[in-house]
Tab-separated table of C-alpha atoms and ligand atoms in Angstrom:
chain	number	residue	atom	x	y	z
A	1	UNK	CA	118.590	112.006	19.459
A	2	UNK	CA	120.068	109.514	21.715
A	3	UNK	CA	121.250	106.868	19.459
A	4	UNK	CA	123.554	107.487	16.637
A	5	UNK	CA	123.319	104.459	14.300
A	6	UNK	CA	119.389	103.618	12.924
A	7	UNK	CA	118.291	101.284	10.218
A	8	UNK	CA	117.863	101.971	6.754
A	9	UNK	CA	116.787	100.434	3.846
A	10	UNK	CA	118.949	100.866	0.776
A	11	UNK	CA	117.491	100.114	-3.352
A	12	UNK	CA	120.569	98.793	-4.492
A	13	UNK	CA	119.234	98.020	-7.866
A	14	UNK	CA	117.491	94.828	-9.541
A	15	UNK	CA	114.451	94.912	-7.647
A	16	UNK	CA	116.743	94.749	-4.121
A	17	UNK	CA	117.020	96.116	-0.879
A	18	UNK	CA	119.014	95.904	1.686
A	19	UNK	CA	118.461	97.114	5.376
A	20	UNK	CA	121.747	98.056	6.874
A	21	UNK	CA	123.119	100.369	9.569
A	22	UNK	CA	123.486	104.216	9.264
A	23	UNK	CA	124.185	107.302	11.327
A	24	UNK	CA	121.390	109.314	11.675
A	25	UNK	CA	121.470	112.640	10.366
A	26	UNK	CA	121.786	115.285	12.918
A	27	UNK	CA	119.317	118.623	11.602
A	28	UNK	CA	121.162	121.408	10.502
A	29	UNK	CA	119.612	125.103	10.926
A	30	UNK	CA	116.284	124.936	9.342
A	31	UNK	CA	115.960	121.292	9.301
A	32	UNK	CA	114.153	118.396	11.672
A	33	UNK	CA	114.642	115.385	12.795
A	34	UNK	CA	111.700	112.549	12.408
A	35	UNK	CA	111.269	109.228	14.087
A	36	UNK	CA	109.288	107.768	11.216
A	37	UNK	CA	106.653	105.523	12.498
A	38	UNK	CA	105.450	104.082	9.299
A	39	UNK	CA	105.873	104.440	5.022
A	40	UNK	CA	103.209	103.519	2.565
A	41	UNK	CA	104.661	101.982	-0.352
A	42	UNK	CA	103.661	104.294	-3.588
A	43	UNK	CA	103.498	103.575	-7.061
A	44	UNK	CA	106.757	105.489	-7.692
A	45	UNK	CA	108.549	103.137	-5.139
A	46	UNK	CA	107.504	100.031	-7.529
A	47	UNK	CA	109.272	101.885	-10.262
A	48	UNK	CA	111.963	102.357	-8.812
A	49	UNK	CA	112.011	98.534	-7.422
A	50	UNK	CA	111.462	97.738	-10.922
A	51	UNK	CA	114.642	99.710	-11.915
A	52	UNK	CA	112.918	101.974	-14.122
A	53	UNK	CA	114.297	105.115	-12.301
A	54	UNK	CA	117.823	104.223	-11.730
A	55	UNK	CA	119.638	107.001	-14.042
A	56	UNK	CA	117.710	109.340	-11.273
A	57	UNK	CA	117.514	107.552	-7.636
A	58	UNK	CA	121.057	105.972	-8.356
A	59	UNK	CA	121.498	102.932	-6.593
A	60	UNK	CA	122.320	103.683	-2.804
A	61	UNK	CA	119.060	105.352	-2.394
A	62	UNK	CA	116.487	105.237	0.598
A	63	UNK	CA	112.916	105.235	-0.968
A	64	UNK	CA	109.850	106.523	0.885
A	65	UNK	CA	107.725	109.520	1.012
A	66	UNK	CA	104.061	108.497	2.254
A	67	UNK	CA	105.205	108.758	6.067
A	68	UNK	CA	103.546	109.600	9.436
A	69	UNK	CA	106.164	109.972	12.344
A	70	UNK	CA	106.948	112.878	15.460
A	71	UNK	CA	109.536	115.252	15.891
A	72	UNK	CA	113.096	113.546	17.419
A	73	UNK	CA	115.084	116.863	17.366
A	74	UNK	CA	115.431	120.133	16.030
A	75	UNK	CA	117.671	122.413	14.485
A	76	UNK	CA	118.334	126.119	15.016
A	77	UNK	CA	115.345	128.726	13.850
A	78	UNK	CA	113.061	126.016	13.139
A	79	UNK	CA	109.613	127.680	14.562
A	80	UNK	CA	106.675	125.445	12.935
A	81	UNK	CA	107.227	122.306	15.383
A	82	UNK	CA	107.311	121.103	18.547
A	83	UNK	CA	109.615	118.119	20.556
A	84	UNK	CA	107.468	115.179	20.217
A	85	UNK	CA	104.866	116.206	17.861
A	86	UNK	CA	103.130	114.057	15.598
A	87	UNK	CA	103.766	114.863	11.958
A	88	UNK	CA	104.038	114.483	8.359
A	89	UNK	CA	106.355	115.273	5.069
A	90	UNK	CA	105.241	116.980	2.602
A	91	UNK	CA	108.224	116.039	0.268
A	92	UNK	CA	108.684	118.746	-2.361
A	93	UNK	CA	111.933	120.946	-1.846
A	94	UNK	CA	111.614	123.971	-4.160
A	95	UNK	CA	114.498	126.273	-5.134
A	96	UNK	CA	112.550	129.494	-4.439
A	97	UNK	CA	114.390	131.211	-7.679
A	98	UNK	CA	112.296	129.736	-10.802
A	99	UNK	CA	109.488	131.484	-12.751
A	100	UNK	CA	107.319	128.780	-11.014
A	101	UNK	CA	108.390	129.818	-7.301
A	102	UNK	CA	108.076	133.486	-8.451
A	103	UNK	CA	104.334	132.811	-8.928
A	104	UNK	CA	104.198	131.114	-6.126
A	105	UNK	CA	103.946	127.399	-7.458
A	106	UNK	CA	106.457	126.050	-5.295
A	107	UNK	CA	104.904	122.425	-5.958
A	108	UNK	CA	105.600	122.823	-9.629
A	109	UNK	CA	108.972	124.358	-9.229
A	110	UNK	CA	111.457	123.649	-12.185
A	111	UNK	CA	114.161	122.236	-9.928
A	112	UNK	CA	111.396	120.452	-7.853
A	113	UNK	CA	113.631	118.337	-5.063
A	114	UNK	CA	111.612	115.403	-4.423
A	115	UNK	CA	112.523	113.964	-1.024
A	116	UNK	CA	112.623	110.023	-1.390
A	117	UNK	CA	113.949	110.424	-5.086
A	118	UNK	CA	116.274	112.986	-5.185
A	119	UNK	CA	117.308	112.583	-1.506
A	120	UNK	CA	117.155	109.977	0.825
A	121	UNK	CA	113.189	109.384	2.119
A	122	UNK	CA	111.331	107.843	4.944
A	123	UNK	CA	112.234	104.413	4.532
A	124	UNK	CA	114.813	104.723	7.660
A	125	UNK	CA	114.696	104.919	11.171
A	126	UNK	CA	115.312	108.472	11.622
A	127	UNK	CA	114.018	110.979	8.573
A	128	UNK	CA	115.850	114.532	8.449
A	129	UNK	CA	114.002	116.902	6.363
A	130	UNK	CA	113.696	120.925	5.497
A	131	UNK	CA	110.944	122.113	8.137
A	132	UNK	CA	109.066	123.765	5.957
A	133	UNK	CA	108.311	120.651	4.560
A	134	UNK	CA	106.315	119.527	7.915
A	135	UNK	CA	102.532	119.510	8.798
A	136	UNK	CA	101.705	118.926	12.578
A	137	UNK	CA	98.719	116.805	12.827
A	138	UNK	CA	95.822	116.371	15.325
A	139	UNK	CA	97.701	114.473	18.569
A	140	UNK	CA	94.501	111.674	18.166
A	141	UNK	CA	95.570	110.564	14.894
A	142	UNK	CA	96.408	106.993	14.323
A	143	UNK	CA	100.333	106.863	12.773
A	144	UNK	CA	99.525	104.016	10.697
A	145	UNK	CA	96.844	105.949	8.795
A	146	UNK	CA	98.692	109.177	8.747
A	147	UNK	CA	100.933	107.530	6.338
A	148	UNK	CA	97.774	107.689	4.122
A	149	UNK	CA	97.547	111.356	3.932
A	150	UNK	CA	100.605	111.823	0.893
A	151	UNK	CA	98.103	110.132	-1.111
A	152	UNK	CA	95.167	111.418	-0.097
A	153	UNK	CA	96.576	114.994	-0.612
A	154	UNK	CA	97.237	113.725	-4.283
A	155	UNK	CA	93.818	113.091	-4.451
A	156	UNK	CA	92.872	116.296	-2.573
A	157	UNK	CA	94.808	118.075	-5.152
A	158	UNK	CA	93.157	116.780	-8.273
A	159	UNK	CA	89.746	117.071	-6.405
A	160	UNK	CA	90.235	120.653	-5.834
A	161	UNK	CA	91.286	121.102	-9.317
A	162	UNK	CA	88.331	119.962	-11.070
A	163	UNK	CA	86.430	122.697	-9.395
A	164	UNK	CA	83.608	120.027	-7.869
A	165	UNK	CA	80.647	120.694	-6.615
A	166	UNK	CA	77.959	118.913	-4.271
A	167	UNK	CA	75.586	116.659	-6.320
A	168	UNK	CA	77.911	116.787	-9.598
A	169	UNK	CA	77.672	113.720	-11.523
A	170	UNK	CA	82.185	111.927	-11.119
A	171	UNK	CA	83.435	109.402	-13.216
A	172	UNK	CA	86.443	108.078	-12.271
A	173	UNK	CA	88.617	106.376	-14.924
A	174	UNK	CA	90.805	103.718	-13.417
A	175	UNK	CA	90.263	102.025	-9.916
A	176	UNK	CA	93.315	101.768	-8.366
A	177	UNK	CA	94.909	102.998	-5.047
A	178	UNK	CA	95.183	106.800	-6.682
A	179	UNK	CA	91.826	106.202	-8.769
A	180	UNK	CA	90.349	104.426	-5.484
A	181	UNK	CA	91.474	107.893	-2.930
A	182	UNK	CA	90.401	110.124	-6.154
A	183	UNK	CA	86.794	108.574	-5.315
A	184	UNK	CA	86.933	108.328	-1.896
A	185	UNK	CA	87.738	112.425	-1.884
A	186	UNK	CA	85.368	113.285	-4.900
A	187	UNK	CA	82.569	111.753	-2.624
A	188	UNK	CA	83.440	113.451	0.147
A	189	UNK	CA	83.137	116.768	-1.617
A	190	UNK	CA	79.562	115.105	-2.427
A	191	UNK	CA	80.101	113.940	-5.733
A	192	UNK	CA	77.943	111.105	-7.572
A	193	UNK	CA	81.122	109.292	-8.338
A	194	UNK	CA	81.187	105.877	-10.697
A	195	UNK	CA	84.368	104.096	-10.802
A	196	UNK	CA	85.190	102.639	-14.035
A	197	UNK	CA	87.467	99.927	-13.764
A	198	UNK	CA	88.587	96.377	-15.721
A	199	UNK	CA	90.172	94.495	-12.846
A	200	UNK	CA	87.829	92.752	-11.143
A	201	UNK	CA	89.285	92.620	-8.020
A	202	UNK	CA	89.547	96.398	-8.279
A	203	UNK	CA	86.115	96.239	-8.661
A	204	UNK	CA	84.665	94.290	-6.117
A	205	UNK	CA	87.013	96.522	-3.617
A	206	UNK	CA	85.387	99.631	-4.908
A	207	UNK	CA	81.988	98.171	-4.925
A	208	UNK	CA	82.942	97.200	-1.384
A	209	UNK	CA	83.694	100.701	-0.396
A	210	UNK	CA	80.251	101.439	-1.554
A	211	UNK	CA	81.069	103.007	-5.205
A	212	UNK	CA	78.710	102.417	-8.029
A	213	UNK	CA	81.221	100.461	-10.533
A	214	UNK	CA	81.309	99.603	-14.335
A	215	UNK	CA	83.230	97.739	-16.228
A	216	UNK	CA	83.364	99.069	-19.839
A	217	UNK	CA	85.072	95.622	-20.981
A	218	UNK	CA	81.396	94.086	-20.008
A	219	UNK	CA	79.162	97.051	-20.685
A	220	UNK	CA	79.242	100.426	-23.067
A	221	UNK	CA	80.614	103.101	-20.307
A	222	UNK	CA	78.922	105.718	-22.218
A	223	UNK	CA	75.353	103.816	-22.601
A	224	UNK	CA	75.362	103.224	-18.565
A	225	UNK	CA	76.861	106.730	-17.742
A	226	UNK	CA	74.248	108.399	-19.855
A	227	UNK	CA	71.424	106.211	-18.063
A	228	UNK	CA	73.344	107.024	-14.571
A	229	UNK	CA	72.850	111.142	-15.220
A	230	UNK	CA	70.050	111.269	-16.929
A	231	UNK	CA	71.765	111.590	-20.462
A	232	UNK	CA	73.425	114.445	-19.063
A	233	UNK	CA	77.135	113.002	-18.958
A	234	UNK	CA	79.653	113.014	-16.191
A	235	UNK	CA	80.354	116.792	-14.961
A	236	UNK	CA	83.641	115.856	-13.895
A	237	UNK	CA	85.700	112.902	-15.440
A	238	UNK	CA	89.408	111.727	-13.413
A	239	UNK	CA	91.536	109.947	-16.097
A	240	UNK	CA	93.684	107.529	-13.752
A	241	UNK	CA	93.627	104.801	-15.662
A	242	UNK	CA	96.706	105.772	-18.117
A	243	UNK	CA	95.645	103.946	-21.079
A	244	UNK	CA	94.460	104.355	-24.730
A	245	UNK	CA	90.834	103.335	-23.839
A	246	UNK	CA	90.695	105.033	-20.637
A	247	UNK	CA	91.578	108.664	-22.635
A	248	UNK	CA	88.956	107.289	-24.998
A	249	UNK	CA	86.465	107.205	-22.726
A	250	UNK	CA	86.709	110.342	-20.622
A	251	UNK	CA	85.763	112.648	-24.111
A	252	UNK	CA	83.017	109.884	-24.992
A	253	UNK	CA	81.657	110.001	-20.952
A	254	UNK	CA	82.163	113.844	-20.188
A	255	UNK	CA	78.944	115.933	-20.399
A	256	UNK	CA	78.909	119.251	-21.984
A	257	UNK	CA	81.264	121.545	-20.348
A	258	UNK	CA	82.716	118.910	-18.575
A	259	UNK	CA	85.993	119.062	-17.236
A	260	UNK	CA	88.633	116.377	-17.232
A	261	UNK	CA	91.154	116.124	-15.005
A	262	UNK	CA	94.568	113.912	-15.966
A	263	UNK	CA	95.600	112.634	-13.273
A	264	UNK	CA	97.579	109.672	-14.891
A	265	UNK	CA	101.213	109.381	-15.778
A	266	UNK	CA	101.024	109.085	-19.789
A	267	UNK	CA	104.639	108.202	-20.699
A	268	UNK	CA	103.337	107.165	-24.543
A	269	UNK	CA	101.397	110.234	-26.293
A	270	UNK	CA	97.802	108.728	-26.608
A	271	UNK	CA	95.386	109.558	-29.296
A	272	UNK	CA	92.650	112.239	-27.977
A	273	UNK	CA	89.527	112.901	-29.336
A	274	UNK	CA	90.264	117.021	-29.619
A	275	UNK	CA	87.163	117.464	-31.365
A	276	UNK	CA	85.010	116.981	-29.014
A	277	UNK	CA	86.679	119.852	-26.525
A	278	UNK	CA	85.250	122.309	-29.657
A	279	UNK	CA	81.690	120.568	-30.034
A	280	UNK	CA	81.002	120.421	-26.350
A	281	UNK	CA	83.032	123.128	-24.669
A	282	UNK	CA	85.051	120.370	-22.479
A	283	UNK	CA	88.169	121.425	-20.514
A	284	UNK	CA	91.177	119.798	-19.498
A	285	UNK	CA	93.159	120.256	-16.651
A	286	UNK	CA	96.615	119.120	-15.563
A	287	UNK	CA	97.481	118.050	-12.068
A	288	UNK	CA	101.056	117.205	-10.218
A	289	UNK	CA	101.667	116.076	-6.353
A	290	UNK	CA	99.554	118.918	-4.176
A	291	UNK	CA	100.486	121.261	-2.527
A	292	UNK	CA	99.728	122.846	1.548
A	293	UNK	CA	96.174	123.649	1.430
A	294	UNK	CA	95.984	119.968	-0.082
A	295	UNK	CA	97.800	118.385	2.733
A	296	UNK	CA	95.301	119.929	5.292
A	297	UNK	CA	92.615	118.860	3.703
A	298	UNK	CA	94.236	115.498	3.379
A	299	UNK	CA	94.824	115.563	7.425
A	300	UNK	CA	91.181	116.583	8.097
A	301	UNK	CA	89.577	113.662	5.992
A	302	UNK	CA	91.982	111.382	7.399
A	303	UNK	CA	90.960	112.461	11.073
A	304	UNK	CA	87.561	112.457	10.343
A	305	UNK	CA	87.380	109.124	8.573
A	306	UNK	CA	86.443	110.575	4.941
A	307	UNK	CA	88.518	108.176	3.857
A	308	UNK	CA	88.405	104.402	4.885
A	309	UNK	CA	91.949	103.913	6.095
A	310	UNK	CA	91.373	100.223	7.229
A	311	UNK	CA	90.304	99.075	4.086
A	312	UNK	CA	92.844	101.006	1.954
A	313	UNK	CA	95.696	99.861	4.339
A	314	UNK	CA	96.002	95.998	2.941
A	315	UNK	CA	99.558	95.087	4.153
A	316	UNK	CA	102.039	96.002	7.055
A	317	UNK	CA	105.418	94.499	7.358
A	318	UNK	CA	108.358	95.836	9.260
A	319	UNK	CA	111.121	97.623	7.563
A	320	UNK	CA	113.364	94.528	8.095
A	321	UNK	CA	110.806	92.448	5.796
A	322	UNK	CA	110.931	95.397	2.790
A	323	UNK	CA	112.092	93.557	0.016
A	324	UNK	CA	108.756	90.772	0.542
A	325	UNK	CA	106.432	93.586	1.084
A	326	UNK	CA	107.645	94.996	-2.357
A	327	UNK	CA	107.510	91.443	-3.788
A	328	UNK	CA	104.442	90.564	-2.914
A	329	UNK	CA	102.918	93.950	-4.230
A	330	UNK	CA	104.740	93.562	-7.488
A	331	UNK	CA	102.494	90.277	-7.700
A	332	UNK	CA	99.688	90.762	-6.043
A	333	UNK	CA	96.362	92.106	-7.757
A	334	UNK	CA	94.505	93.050	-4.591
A	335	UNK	CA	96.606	95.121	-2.774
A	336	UNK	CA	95.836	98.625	-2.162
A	337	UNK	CA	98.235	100.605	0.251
A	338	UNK	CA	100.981	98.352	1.588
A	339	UNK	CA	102.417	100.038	4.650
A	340	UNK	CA	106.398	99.617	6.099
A	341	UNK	CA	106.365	99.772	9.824
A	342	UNK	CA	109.521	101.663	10.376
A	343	UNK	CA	109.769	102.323	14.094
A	344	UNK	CA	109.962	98.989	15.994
A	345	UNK	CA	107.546	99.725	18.579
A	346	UNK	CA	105.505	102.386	16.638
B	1	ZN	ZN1	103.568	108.735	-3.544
B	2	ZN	ZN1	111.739	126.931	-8.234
C-alpha cells in the first residue's frame, strides 16, 4: 500500500454523504487489503440513505457491500489470495461459537457481522476485510460486472433453495432488481419463469430481457398462469414483491406441491392463505444472503453471461458524485443496478 490517505464516503445521516479523506487500514493477521474498483448500490444502502437504519449503521458509517476489486496487500497467514488478484467480498463475518456456526450455517449466524452495516464497507478507496471473506475470480472478468455477483449470489441462493429443476414451470412475484436476478438465475437453471410485476417500467425491462410478464393489476395472475402450465400451476413461486397481494398470489398461483420461496423483506405480518399449504401439500421456504457455494455459482454465471450485466447495470457515477447517484435512484423508477466507480482509473 503506497499511499496512506484514500477517499471515503461517509452516511452522515438525512439522506447525506460526504466523501472525505481517511487512512487506509493496514490488514492485520488474517485480514486483506482491497483496492475496490467499483460498488453496486443495494436496496439496503437506500435504507440506510433513507435513515431507516440509523440506531444500527450510526452515522459515520461507510456503506457498500456489492464490490468487485484486487488484492492491495496482505496480512500475516492469509493463504486464499494472491498480490494483485481480482476479487470479491462476501460480507458476512460469523462468530464461529453460535448453535448456527456449530451446524455449520455460518451465513445465518446469530451474531452475523455484516460488513457495510456493522463495519465500514466498500464504498472507500481501499476495503480491509477478514480473508475468509474473499472469492478470487476468473482474471477475464470485467470489474464493473463483478460488482453484480453479491446480488446474483442472493439470487443463486434462493434459486438453489427452491430445489429447481429443468423445464419447471417459475413464477416470480415482484420484478425488481432482486425479483429481476431471481429470474435471470431461475432461467438459467432452465426454468419456465413468468415475472409478475405492476410497474410498468419494470415490465417492459423484463419483457426486454426476454421474460414472459403479467401484470395481475390488468389480468387475473391465476387465470393466465393456469393457461401458461397447462392448469398445472407454477412448480416454484419467488415472493419478492413484499406486499399483501403479492403473498396473495403465490398460494392462489402455486401448483400442487409447489414450493414457495420468500425471498422478500416482510417488516408488517401479512395475511397468508395457510389453508391451502394443507389442501395442496405446498411448502414454504425461508431464504437470507447466500452463502460460498452461492457465490461461485454467482461468479460462473457472471463469467459466462447467464446474467445480462449490461442491461442490469443502469447507472455509473464516481464515488465523488455518491450522494446524486443515491438521489437519483431514490427517484427514479427505471433504474436497476446503479454502480459507484470507486477506483479513479478502474
Ligand atoms: Zn446487497
Ligand atoms: Zn455464530
Amino acid at each position: 500500500m503506497i499511499e496512506t490517505k484514500i477517499s471515503a464516503a461517509f452516511y452522515r445521516g438525512d439522506k447525506s454523504f460526504v466523501v472525505e479523506q481517511t487512512a487506509a487500514q493496514v490488514p492485520n493477521a488474517g485480514e486483506v487489503a482491497v483496492r475496490v474498483a467499483y460498488c453496486g448500490i443495494c436496496g439496503t444502502d437506500m435504507h440506510v440513505y433513507h435513515g431507516n437504519m440509523d440506531a444500527r449503521v450510526g452515522l459515520n458509517r461507510v456503506v457498500g457491500h456489492e464490490m468487485s476489486g484486487t488484492v492491495e496487500a496482505i496480512g500475516a497467514n492469509v493463504t486464499n489470495v494472491k498480490m494483485g488478484q481480482k476479487v470479491v467480498v462476501r460480507p458476512l463475518d460469523h462468530c464461529n461459537d453460535c448453535p448456527a456456526c456449530d451446524a455449520g450455517h455460518f451465513h445465518i449466524c446469530h451474531q452475523l457481522n455484516f460488513l457495510g452495516l456493522d463495519t465500514d464497507g466498500a464504498m472507500q478507496e481501499i476495503w480491509t476485510v477478514p480473508a475468509h471473506t474473499l472469492h478470487v475470480l476468473p482474471d477475464d472478468l470485467r470489474l464493473d460486472h463483478a460488482a453484480l455477483i453479491e446480488p446474483v449470489a442472493v439470487a443463486c441462493h434462493d434459486v438453489r433453495m427452491s430445489d429447481l429443476k429443468e423445464g419447471e414451470d417459475v413464477v416470480v412475484i415482484g420484478g425488481g432488481p432482486i425479483g429481476i436476478l431471481v429470474a435471470m438465475v431461475a432461467r438459467d437453471y432452465g426454468g419456465r419463469v413468468v415475472v409478475s410485476e405492476v410497474n410498468k417500467a419494470r415490465l417492459a425491462i423484463a419483457q426486454k430481457l426476454g421474460f414472459k410478464i403479467i401484470n395481475p393489476a390488468e389480468v387475473d395472475l391465476k387465470a393466465e398462469i393456469n393457461t401458461i402450465t397447462g392448469e398445472k400451476g407454477a412448480d416454484v413461486v419467488f415472493e419478492v414483491s413484499g406486499t399483501q397481494p403479492g403473498v396473495d398470489a403465490m398460494t392462489e398461483v402455486a401448483a400442487t406441491r409447489g414450493r414457495i420461496v420468500m425471498v422478500a423483506i416482510h417488516a408488517q405480518k401479512p395475511k397468508i392463505d395457510l389453508f391451502q399449504f394443507f389442501w395442496r401439500e405446498l411448502s414454504l421456504v425461508g431464504v437470507r444472503v447466500y452463502e460460498p457455494v452461492d457465490y461461485e455459482k454467482a461468479i460462473g454465471i457472471i463469467a459466462s453471461g447467464g446474467v445480462d450485466a449490461n442491461t442490469v447495470i443502469t447507472d455509473v457515477a464516481p464515488l465523488s458524485d455518491i450522494q446524486k447517484a443515491f438521489d437519483d435512484l431514490d427517484r427514479s423508477p427505471t433504474a436497476l443496478k446503479s454502480l459507484i466507480k470507486v477506483e479513479a482509473d478502474a
